[in-house]
Amino acid sequence: MKEPLWKTLTPGSVILEPGSSAKFKTGSWRSMRPRWIEENCIQCLFCWIYCPDMSVIVEDGKRKDFNYDYCKGCGICALECPGKKGNKAIVMEKEGG
Amino acid sequence: MTTIPLRLKEISRQEDRFAYGHRMCAGCGAPIVVKQVLMATDYPVIASNATGCLEVSSCISEYTAWKIPWIHSAFENAAATISGVEAMYRSLVRQGRIDDRQVKFIAFGGDGGTYDIGFQSLSGAMERGHDMLYICYDNEAYMNTGIQRSSATPFGANTTTCPAGDVIPGKPQNRKDLTKIMAAHNIPYAAQASPGHWMDLMKKVRKAFEIKGPKFINIIAPCNRGWRSRTDDAIMLSKLAVDTCYWPLYEIENGVTRITVRPREKKPVTDFLKGQGRFKHMFAPGNEWMIERAQEYVDREWERLQKEAACWAEDEEKTE
Amino acid sequence: MGKIVAVTGNEAVAESLRQVNPDVCAAYPITPATDLMQRFSSFISDGKVDTEMVLVESEHSAMSACIGAAAAGGRVATATSSQGLALMWEMLFIAAGDRLPIVMPVVNRALSAPLNIHGDHSDTMGARDSGWIQLYSETAQEAYDNAIQAFRIGEHPDIRLPVMVCMDGFIVSHSIERVEYLEDAEVRNFVGEYMPVNPLLDIDNPKSYGPLILTDLYHEYKRAQHEVMTRVKNVVLEVAADFEKLSGRKYGLFETYRLDDAEIAIVILNSAAGTTKDVVDSYRSKGIKAGLLKPRMFRPFPYEEVAAALSHLKAIAVLDRADSFGGYGPLFSEICGAVMSMDGKPPMINRIYGLGGRDYMPNQAEKVLDELVGIAETGKVHTLKDYIGLRE
C-alpha cells in the first residue's frame, strides 16, 4: 500500500536539497525577451552582476547567452548594457513576437 | 580572507550561492543584493532571514534558492535567530565538538523586518556583540503585504496605508535614519550601500567579514511594484539614489565616518523621484512644497554627513 | 546516589540544567523564573558549565535565539513565566513546527491584566496548543526530575519536540523543600550525548529551515506533527522507567492517589495536589472513599489512560488553576474529552481555584469533596462550573 503523503514529509519541513529552486522554472513569466548581440558585447559582465535571476550564463569569465529557463524578462540587463559605440549588446523584444 | 580580485571576470568564476528559480518579481532589487553580498566572500556563510518578500519567494514548499545553510523563523527576529545559531557555533567550537571553519553569519531583513518590527531584536543582537552581519535590503515599504508604509518610507511617498489623498498627500513623515541609529550602537562597522555600485557594496561586505563583532549594512533595494516604476530600472534608480545624495554611500568604521562614493555632480532629488509613480502627486501643481521639502531633507542630511566625514578627515590630517 | 539538599524549586531546576550542561541558553528575566536563570548564569560565570549564554532583550528573542541555536545543532534550554511565555507565543509554535527539542522550565504565573506575579496556570494553559510537550510538577523534586527527563523525551529520535516543565510560581519555585539530587555523572549519562538532526552548522550540506508552505502541504505537515505527539506517551514511559532505575523515583503519565477503590475524586495539577492528598487522607480516615488524580503529562494528553483510571468513580471534581472565560477550565475540558468515550459517564464538576496565587487551603478541597459526596449519592450536579476560595 502506498504511504500517505503526510508520512513521507521531512520532519520540521526542513529542505535538504540546496538550490532546489532550480527545479522551478520561471522563464514562462516573461512577456519581454532579451536578445544578446554578441558583436556589440564588450564583456563588461554588468548584465551578469545586475541580473536578479542569475540568468546570464558566464563560463570561464566569458559571457554566453541567456538562460531562458529562468529569465523573467525584466530588462535590467538591456538598460544597463553599455554596448559598443552606442549599439546595445542586449535588446528587449516581445516574447513570442 | 577573501582574496579573489573584485573584478567581475574573476568573481563570476565562483558558484552562485543563491540559485535561480526563486520567485521574486521580475526586476526586483532584493535578489541582486543577496547575490552581490554572497558573491563578495568565499567564507562559509550561514544566513537567517526575516519573513518578507525575499523569504517567501526564496524558500517555498520543497524549493529553496539558498545554497548556504539558511533559517527563517519569523518576521521580527532575524537578528535574534542568527544570534542563536552563532552562539551555538561558538559553543561547539569552544568545546572542540566542531572545527572552527571561520563561518560567517548573516541576517537578511527587509525594512519592515529591520526598521520596524525587528528593530528591538536587531538592537539587542548588536549590543550583545554577536559576530554577525545584518543586511537590510531596504525597499522603503512593506512590499510583501502590498506596499504599506514603514518607517523607512520617505516623505511624500504614496503607499497603500498612506495614500496620496485630497487632504493628506502621501507619507507625512521623513524616514528614520536607521544606519545612523545602528552606528550609534557603537558597533565596529555600519554602512550604506547600493546594488548599482556593486564594487562598493562588495568591498563593504568583505570589510565587514574581516571585522569581529556585529556589523550592519543598509542596502537600498528598488521594488518596481511598490515604487510604481519600470521592471528594468532597479539598478538605474539605485544609482540615481546615490547620485542625488538621497542614499549616500558611506561607512562608519569604529566611529569614523567616511563617504565611500561621492557623486561627481550632485543631481536634484527630482531625478530620483520623477521616474517613480509613488511620488507622482508631488509633481502636481500646488505640491511644489513637497519637492522642496524632499530636497531640503536630502541637502540637510548630505551636509551633515559631509561635515561628519570632514571632521574625521581633518583629525587624520592633524595626526599625520 | 546523589545528595539530599534543602533547596527551592528554582534552585533544583537550575541544578538540573547545570548537570545536563546544555550548549546554549538564551533567556530573559521574569518573576518568578528570574532566580532560576540567575543561578544558572552564576554556573556560567564560575565555569561550571560549557553553556554559551545569550542574554537577550526579550522573551521573544529568547525563544528565537533558542530556535536558531537548536537548528544549528546542539542542546538548548531556557526558562520563563507568564508574560514572558505569552510574548514567546508566536515562537513556541515555530519551535515545535520545526521539531526542535528545546527544554523550557516554566514557572507558572498568572497573566495580566490586572498585573499579578503569583502562581496560576494561565500561562502554560495558553500555550497548550503550541505543539510543545508539557510536564507538570507538584514539588521541587518533581520539577528537578522532570527537567532531566525532558531532555531525553524531547531529543528522542522518534520525537524531536520541545518540552515545557511546569511548576508553580513561588509555591514551588521559591519554597525550600527536601530534594534528592543525582550525581552529575549519572545525569550526564542519563541524558547522553546530543545527537543533532539536520544541523545548520553542517555547512557542507546546507539545509533550509522555515519554508513557506501553502495549501499544498501545510495540512499534511500538521497531520505529521500530530502523529509525533501520539508517540510521546510511550517515550515518556520508557524514559520514566530508566529514570526509576537510576533514582528509585517512579513517574507515569499521571499520578493516582488512593484512587483504585475511590468513589469520588479530585483531578488537579501541580502543587495543589499535595494539599489535596492531605484532605483525601482525612476523608479516608472518616470512611469516605476519596481519591486523587494528578496529570503529569498534559500535552499530549493521555485520554484513554485517564479515562480508565477514572471509570469506576461516582463523581469527579476537576480543579483548574486557570480559566477559559466563557468556557470550562482547560483541565476540565480535557477530562471531559477523556470520559467522553466511557459508558455511564460519572457526573463531573469544574471548580476554578487559586487564580493569581490565591491560597488553596484544605477547606476548599473539603468543600469540593463534600459536594462530591452529595453528587455521588444523588447523581445530580447543581452548578457545573464555579469558583472556590473567593473572598466574601
PDB file of N, CA and C in Angstrom, chain B residues 108-175:
ATOM      1  N   PHE B 108      19.383  38.530   6.977  1.00  0.00           N
ATOM      2  CA  PHE B 108      18.770  39.361   5.955  1.00  0.00           C
ATOM      3  C   PHE B 108      17.383  39.785   6.427  1.00  0.00           C
ATOM      4  N   GLY B 109      17.081  41.057   6.276  1.00  0.00           N
ATOM      5  CA  GLY B 109      15.729  41.511   6.590  1.00  0.00           C
ATOM      6  C   GLY B 109      15.365  42.662   5.682  1.00  0.00           C
ATOM      7  N   GLY B 110      14.094  42.794   5.368  1.00  0.00           N
ATOM      8  CA  GLY B 110      13.631  43.964   4.634  1.00  0.00           C
ATOM      9  C   GLY B 110      13.504  45.139   5.584  1.00  0.00           C
ATOM     10  N   ASP B 111      13.050  46.271   5.098  1.00  0.00           N
ATOM     11  CA  ASP B 111      12.963  47.425   6.001  1.00  0.00           C
ATOM     12  C   ASP B 111      11.884  47.213   7.060  1.00  0.00           C
ATOM     13  N   GLY B 112      10.795  46.538   6.714  1.00  0.00           N
ATOM     14  CA  GLY B 112       9.773  46.269   7.729  1.00  0.00           C
ATOM     15  C   GLY B 112      10.329  45.425   8.856  1.00  0.00           C
ATOM     16  N   GLY B 113      11.039  44.367   8.495  1.00  0.00           N
ATOM     17  CA  GLY B 113      11.610  43.449   9.482  1.00  0.00           C
ATOM     18  C   GLY B 113      12.831  44.002  10.184  1.00  0.00           C
ATOM     19  N   THR B 114      13.307  45.161   9.742  1.00  0.00           N
ATOM     20  CA  THR B 114      14.537  45.712  10.306  1.00  0.00           C
ATOM     21  C   THR B 114      14.292  47.045  11.018  1.00  0.00           C
ATOM     22  N   TYR B 115      13.737  48.005  10.291  1.00  0.00           N
ATOM     23  CA  TYR B 115      13.476  49.333  10.872  1.00  0.00           C
ATOM     24  C   TYR B 115      12.356  49.259  11.922  1.00  0.00           C
ATOM     25  N   ASP B 116      11.379  48.392  11.657  1.00  0.00           N
ATOM     26  CA  ASP B 116      10.154  48.416  12.466  1.00  0.00           C
ATOM     27  C   ASP B 116      10.069  47.229  13.417  1.00  0.00           C
ATOM     28  N   ILE B 117       9.427  46.165  12.951  1.00  0.00           N
ATOM     29  CA  ILE B 117       9.086  45.083  13.881  1.00  0.00           C
ATOM     30  C   ILE B 117      10.321  44.344  14.399  1.00  0.00           C
ATOM     31  N   GLY B 118      11.397  44.332  13.626  1.00  0.00           N
ATOM     32  CA  GLY B 118      12.597  43.619  14.074  1.00  0.00           C
ATOM     33  C   GLY B 118      13.637  44.510  14.710  1.00  0.00           C
ATOM     34  N   PHE B 119      13.259  45.762  14.950  1.00  0.00           N
ATOM     35  CA  PHE B 119      14.211  46.754  15.435  1.00  0.00           C
ATOM     36  C   PHE B 119      14.793  46.381  16.805  1.00  0.00           C
ATOM     37  N   GLN B 120      13.933  45.934  17.688  1.00  0.00           N
ATOM     38  CA  GLN B 120      14.377  45.586  19.040  1.00  0.00           C
ATOM     39  C   GLN B 120      15.333  44.389  19.021  1.00  0.00           C
ATOM     40  N   SER B 121      14.950  43.398  18.240  1.00  0.00           N
ATOM     41  CA  SER B 121      15.782  42.196  18.161  1.00  0.00           C
ATOM     42  C   SER B 121      17.138  42.516  17.534  1.00  0.00           C
ATOM     43  N   LEU B 122      17.130  43.415  16.549  1.00  0.00           N
ATOM     44  CA  LEU B 122      18.375  43.846  15.920  1.00  0.00           C
ATOM     45  C   LEU B 122      19.241  44.620  16.910  1.00  0.00           C
ATOM     46  N   SER B 123      18.609  45.553  17.592  1.00  0.00           N
ATOM     47  CA  SER B 123      19.343  46.379  18.564  1.00  0.00           C
ATOM     48  C   SER B 123      19.980  45.494  19.640  1.00  0.00           C
ATOM     49  N   GLY B 124      19.200  44.519  20.117  1.00  0.00           N
ATOM     50  CA  GLY B 124      19.707  43.617  21.153  1.00  0.00           C
ATOM     51  C   GLY B 124      20.901  42.806  20.659  1.00  0.00           C
ATOM     52  N   ALA B 125      20.784  42.275  19.457  1.00  0.00           N
ATOM     53  CA  ALA B 125      21.867  41.437  18.925  1.00  0.00           C
ATOM     54  C   ALA B 125      23.136  42.257  18.716  1.00  0.00           C
ATOM     55  N   MET B 126      22.972  43.504  18.274  1.00  0.00           N
ATOM     56  CA  MET B 126      24.134  44.372  18.055  1.00  0.00           C
ATOM     57  C   MET B 126      24.809  44.680  19.403  1.00  0.00           C
ATOM     58  N   GLU B 127      23.993  44.980  20.394  1.00  0.00           N
ATOM     59  CA  GLU B 127      24.544  45.320  21.711  1.00  0.00           C
ATOM     60  C   GLU B 127      25.267  44.129  22.327  1.00  0.00           C
ATOM     61  N   ARG B 128      24.743  42.924  22.091  1.00  0.00           N
ATOM     62  CA  ARG B 128      25.383  41.732  22.676  1.00  0.00           C
ATOM     63  C   ARG B 128      26.697  41.385  21.992  1.00  0.00           C
ATOM     64  N   GLY B 129      26.909  41.948  20.815  1.00  0.00           N
ATOM     65  CA  GLY B 129      28.206  41.777  20.184  1.00  0.00           C
ATOM     66  C   GLY B 129      28.414  40.476  19.439  1.00  0.00           C
ATOM     67  N   HIS B 130      27.325  39.870  18.958  1.00  0.00           N
ATOM     68  CA  HIS B 130      27.494  38.641  18.166  1.00  0.00           C
ATOM     69  C   HIS B 130      28.354  38.926  16.937  1.00  0.00           C
ATOM     70  N   ASP B 131      29.088  37.912  16.511  1.00  0.00           N
ATOM     71  CA  ASP B 131      29.893  38.058  15.309  1.00  0.00           C
ATOM     72  C   ASP B 131      28.971  37.809  14.113  1.00  0.00           C
ATOM     73  N   MET B 132      28.326  38.854  13.673  1.00  0.00           N
ATOM     74  CA  MET B 132      27.317  38.702  12.619  1.00  0.00           C
ATOM     75  C   MET B 132      27.217  39.962  11.780  1.00  0.00           C
ATOM     76  N   LEU B 133      26.716  39.788  10.587  1.00  0.00           N
ATOM     77  CA  LEU B 133      26.473  40.911   9.689  1.00  0.00           C
ATOM     78  C   LEU B 133      24.982  40.970   9.422  1.00  0.00           C
ATOM     79  N   TYR B 134      24.369  42.088   9.747  1.00  0.00           N
ATOM     80  CA  TYR B 134      22.952  42.258   9.429  1.00  0.00           C
ATOM     81  C   TYR B 134      22.852  43.043   8.130  1.00  0.00           C
ATOM     82  N   ILE B 135      22.139  42.466   7.169  1.00  0.00           N
ATOM     83  CA  ILE B 135      21.921  43.146   5.892  1.00  0.00           C
ATOM     84  C   ILE B 135      20.445  43.520   5.800  1.00  0.00           C
ATOM     85  N   CYS B 136      20.196  44.814   5.732  1.00  0.00           N
ATOM     86  CA  CYS B 136      18.820  45.252   5.486  1.00  0.00           C
ATOM     87  C   CYS B 136      18.700  45.556   4.003  1.00  0.00           C
ATOM     88  N   TYR B 137      17.818  44.851   3.321  1.00  0.00           N
ATOM     89  CA  TYR B 137      17.503  45.251   1.929  1.00  0.00           C
ATOM     90  C   TYR B 137      16.288  46.155   2.027  1.00  0.00           C
ATOM     91  N   ASP B 138      16.541  47.415   1.788  1.00  0.00           N
ATOM     92  CA  ASP B 138      15.566  48.453   2.113  1.00  0.00           C
ATOM     93  C   ASP B 138      14.807  48.860   0.855  1.00  0.00           C
ATOM     94  N   ASN B 139      13.563  48.403   0.741  1.00  0.00           N
ATOM     95  CA  ASN B 139      12.755  48.836  -0.408  1.00  0.00           C
ATOM     96  C   ASN B 139      11.695  49.840   0.017  1.00  0.00           C
ATOM     97  N   GLU B 140      11.843  50.330   1.226  1.00  0.00           N
ATOM     98  CA  GLU B 140      11.142  51.527   1.696  1.00  0.00           C
ATOM     99  C   GLU B 140       9.642  51.383   1.911  1.00  0.00           C
ATOM    100  N   ALA B 141       9.165  50.167   2.068  1.00  0.00           N
ATOM    101  CA  ALA B 141       7.770  49.960   2.485  1.00  0.00           C
ATOM    102  C   ALA B 141       7.558  48.461   2.696  1.00  0.00           C
ATOM    103  N   TYR B 142       6.392  48.115   3.239  1.00  0.00           N
ATOM    104  CA  TYR B 142       6.036  46.699   3.398  1.00  0.00           C
ATOM    105  C   TYR B 142       5.544  46.195   2.054  1.00  0.00           C
ATOM    106  N   MET B 143       6.468  45.698   1.234  1.00  0.00           N
ATOM    107  CA  MET B 143       6.093  45.312  -0.116  1.00  0.00           C
ATOM    108  C   MET B 143       5.398  43.951  -0.132  1.00  0.00           C
ATOM    109  N   ASN B 144       5.827  43.057   0.758  1.00  0.00           N
ATOM    110  CA  ASN B 144       5.296  41.693   0.738  1.00  0.00           C
ATOM    111  C   ASN B 144       3.796  41.662   1.011  1.00  0.00           C
ATOM    112  N   THR B 145       3.340  42.571   1.866  1.00  0.00           N
ATOM    113  CA  THR B 145       1.920  42.597   2.211  1.00  0.00           C
ATOM    114  C   THR B 145       1.148  43.564   1.321  1.00  0.00           C
ATOM    115  N   GLY B 146       1.848  44.241   0.408  1.00  0.00           N
ATOM    116  CA  GLY B 146       1.138  45.090  -0.540  1.00  0.00           C
ATOM    117  C   GLY B 146       1.372  46.576  -0.350  1.00  0.00           C
ATOM    118  N   ILE B 147       2.642  46.954  -0.158  1.00  0.00           N
ATOM    119  CA  ILE B 147       3.065  48.364  -0.215  1.00  0.00           C
ATOM    120  C   ILE B 147       2.449  49.228   0.887  1.00  0.00           C
ATOM    121  N   GLN B 148       2.596  48.795   2.135  1.00  0.00           N
ATOM    122  CA  GLN B 148       2.175  49.661   3.242  1.00  0.00           C
ATOM    123  C   GLN B 148       3.388  50.459   3.717  1.00  0.00           C
ATOM    124  N   ARG B 149       3.131  51.622   4.266  1.00  0.00           N
ATOM    125  CA  ARG B 149       4.245  52.464   4.715  1.00  0.00           C
ATOM    126  C   ARG B 149       5.008  51.815   5.854  1.00  0.00           C
ATOM    127  N   SER B 150       6.309  52.037   5.891  1.00  0.00           N
ATOM    128  CA  SER B 150       7.132  51.616   7.021  1.00  0.00           C
ATOM    129  C   SER B 150       7.870  52.848   7.506  1.00  0.00           C
ATOM    130  N   SER B 151       8.684  52.688   8.535  1.00  0.00           N
ATOM    131  CA  SER B 151       9.439  53.858   8.994  1.00  0.00           C
ATOM    132  C   SER B 151      10.618  54.129   8.069  1.00  0.00           C
ATOM    133  N   ALA B 152      10.778  53.288   7.036  1.00  0.00           N
ATOM    134  CA  ALA B 152      11.797  53.559   6.020  1.00  0.00           C
ATOM    135  C   ALA B 152      11.204  54.278   4.810  1.00  0.00           C
ATOM    136  N   THR B 153       9.884  54.375   4.774  1.00  0.00           N
ATOM    137  CA  THR B 153       9.238  55.052   3.643  1.00  0.00           C
ATOM    138  C   THR B 153       9.569  56.543   3.686  1.00  0.00           C
ATOM    139  N   PRO B 154      10.012  57.098   2.558  1.00  0.00           N
ATOM    140  CA  PRO B 154      10.381  58.516   2.574  1.00  0.00           C
ATOM    141  C   PRO B 154       9.170  59.449   2.587  1.00  0.00           C
ATOM    142  N   PHE B 155       9.419  60.677   2.946  1.00  0.00           N
ATOM    143  CA  PHE B 155       8.391  61.718   2.953  1.00  0.00           C
ATOM    144  C   PHE B 155       7.709  61.795   1.585  1.00  0.00           C
ATOM    145  N   GLY B 156       6.405  61.882   1.626  1.00  0.00           N
ATOM    146  CA  GLY B 156       5.654  62.124   0.404  1.00  0.00           C
ATOM    147  C   GLY B 156       5.220  60.882  -0.349  1.00  0.00           C
ATOM    148  N   ALA B 157       5.870  59.749  -0.085  1.00  0.00           N
ATOM    149  CA  ALA B 157       5.572  58.554  -0.882  1.00  0.00           C
ATOM    150  C   ALA B 157       4.115  58.125  -0.717  1.00  0.00           C
ATOM    151  N   ASN B 158       3.567  57.692  -1.815  1.00  0.00           N
ATOM    152  CA  ASN B 158       2.211  57.165  -1.841  1.00  0.00           C
ATOM    153  C   ASN B 158       2.285  55.669  -1.559  1.00  0.00           C
ATOM    154  N   THR B 159       1.708  55.234  -0.464  1.00  0.00           N
ATOM    155  CA  THR B 159       1.646  53.797  -0.188  1.00  0.00           C
ATOM    156  C   THR B 159       0.194  53.434   0.088  1.00  0.00           C
ATOM    157  N   THR B 160      -0.086  52.155   0.267  1.00  0.00           N
ATOM    158  CA  THR B 160      -1.484  51.761   0.456  1.00  0.00           C
ATOM    159  C   THR B 160      -2.022  52.147   1.831  1.00  0.00           C
ATOM    160  N   THR B 161      -1.134  52.431   2.788  1.00  0.00           N
ATOM    161  CA  THR B 161      -1.640  52.897   4.088  1.00  0.00           C
ATOM    162  C   THR B 161      -1.387  54.383   4.315  1.00  0.00           C
ATOM    163  N   CYS B 162      -0.671  55.013   3.411  1.00  0.00           N
ATOM    164  CA  CYS B 162      -0.622  56.482   3.430  1.00  0.00           C
ATOM    165  C   CYS B 162      -0.811  56.944   1.986  1.00  0.00           C
ATOM    166  N   PRO B 163      -1.983  56.648   1.451  1.00  0.00           N
ATOM    167  CA  PRO B 163      -2.210  57.006   0.052  1.00  0.00           C
ATOM    168  C   PRO B 163      -2.232  58.531  -0.121  1.00  0.00           C
ATOM    169  N   ALA B 164      -1.798  58.956  -1.286  1.00  0.00           N
ATOM    170  CA  ALA B 164      -1.848  60.390  -1.577  1.00  0.00           C
ATOM    171  C   ALA B 164      -3.299  60.764  -1.827  1.00  0.00           C
ATOM    172  N   GLY B 165      -3.912  61.401  -0.833  1.00  0.00           N
ATOM    173  CA  GLY B 165      -5.325  61.764  -0.943  1.00  0.00           C
ATOM    174  C   GLY B 165      -5.505  63.267  -1.087  1.00  0.00           C
ATOM    175  N   ASP B 166      -6.749  63.692  -1.008  1.00  0.00           N
ATOM    176  CA  ASP B 166      -7.041  65.115  -1.170  1.00  0.00           C
ATOM    177  C   ASP B 166      -6.567  65.920   0.027  1.00  0.00           C
ATOM    178  N   VAL B 167      -6.539  65.292   1.176  1.00  0.00           N
ATOM    179  CA  VAL B 167      -6.185  66.020   2.398  1.00  0.00           C
ATOM    180  C   VAL B 167      -4.746  65.706   2.818  1.00  0.00           C
ATOM    181  N   ILE B 168      -4.381  64.420   2.775  1.00  0.00           N
ATOM    182  CA  ILE B 168      -3.014  64.045   3.154  1.00  0.00           C
ATOM    183  C   ILE B 168      -2.294  63.515   1.912  1.00  0.00           C
ATOM    184  N   PRO B 169      -1.269  64.239   1.459  1.00  0.00           N
ATOM    185  CA  PRO B 169      -0.622  63.874   0.196  1.00  0.00           C
ATOM    186  C   PRO B 169       0.522  62.889   0.378  1.00  0.00           C
ATOM    187  N   GLY B 170       0.215  61.638   0.761  1.00  0.00           N
ATOM    188  CA  GLY B 170       1.279  60.645   0.938  1.00  0.00           C
ATOM    189  C   GLY B 170       1.827  60.651   2.348  1.00  0.00           C
ATOM    190  N   LYS B 171       2.980  60.033   2.547  1.00  0.00           N
ATOM    191  CA  LYS B 171       3.505  59.900   3.906  1.00  0.00           C
ATOM    192  C   LYS B 171       3.947  61.260   4.460  1.00  0.00           C
ATOM    193  N   PRO B 172       3.390  61.653   5.594  1.00  0.00           N
ATOM    194  CA  PRO B 172       3.718  62.988   6.129  1.00  0.00           C
ATOM    195  C   PRO B 172       5.101  63.062   6.768  1.00  0.00           C
ATOM    196  N   GLN B 173       5.650  61.928   7.189  1.00  0.00           N
ATOM    197  CA  GLN B 173       6.906  61.959   7.955  1.00  0.00           C
ATOM    198  C   GLN B 173       8.117  61.630   7.090  1.00  0.00           C
ATOM    199  N   ASN B 174       9.266  62.069   7.559  1.00  0.00           N
ATOM    200  CA  ASN B 174      10.518  61.638   6.944  1.00  0.00           C
ATOM    201  C   ASN B 174      10.826  60.212   7.388  1.00  0.00           C
ATOM    202  N   ARG B 175      11.739  59.562   6.652  1.00  0.00           N
ATOM    203  CA  ARG B 175      12.101  58.214   7.077  1.00  0.00           C
ATOM    204  C   ARG B 175      13.087  58.259   8.252  1.00  0.00           C
TER     205      ARG B 175
END
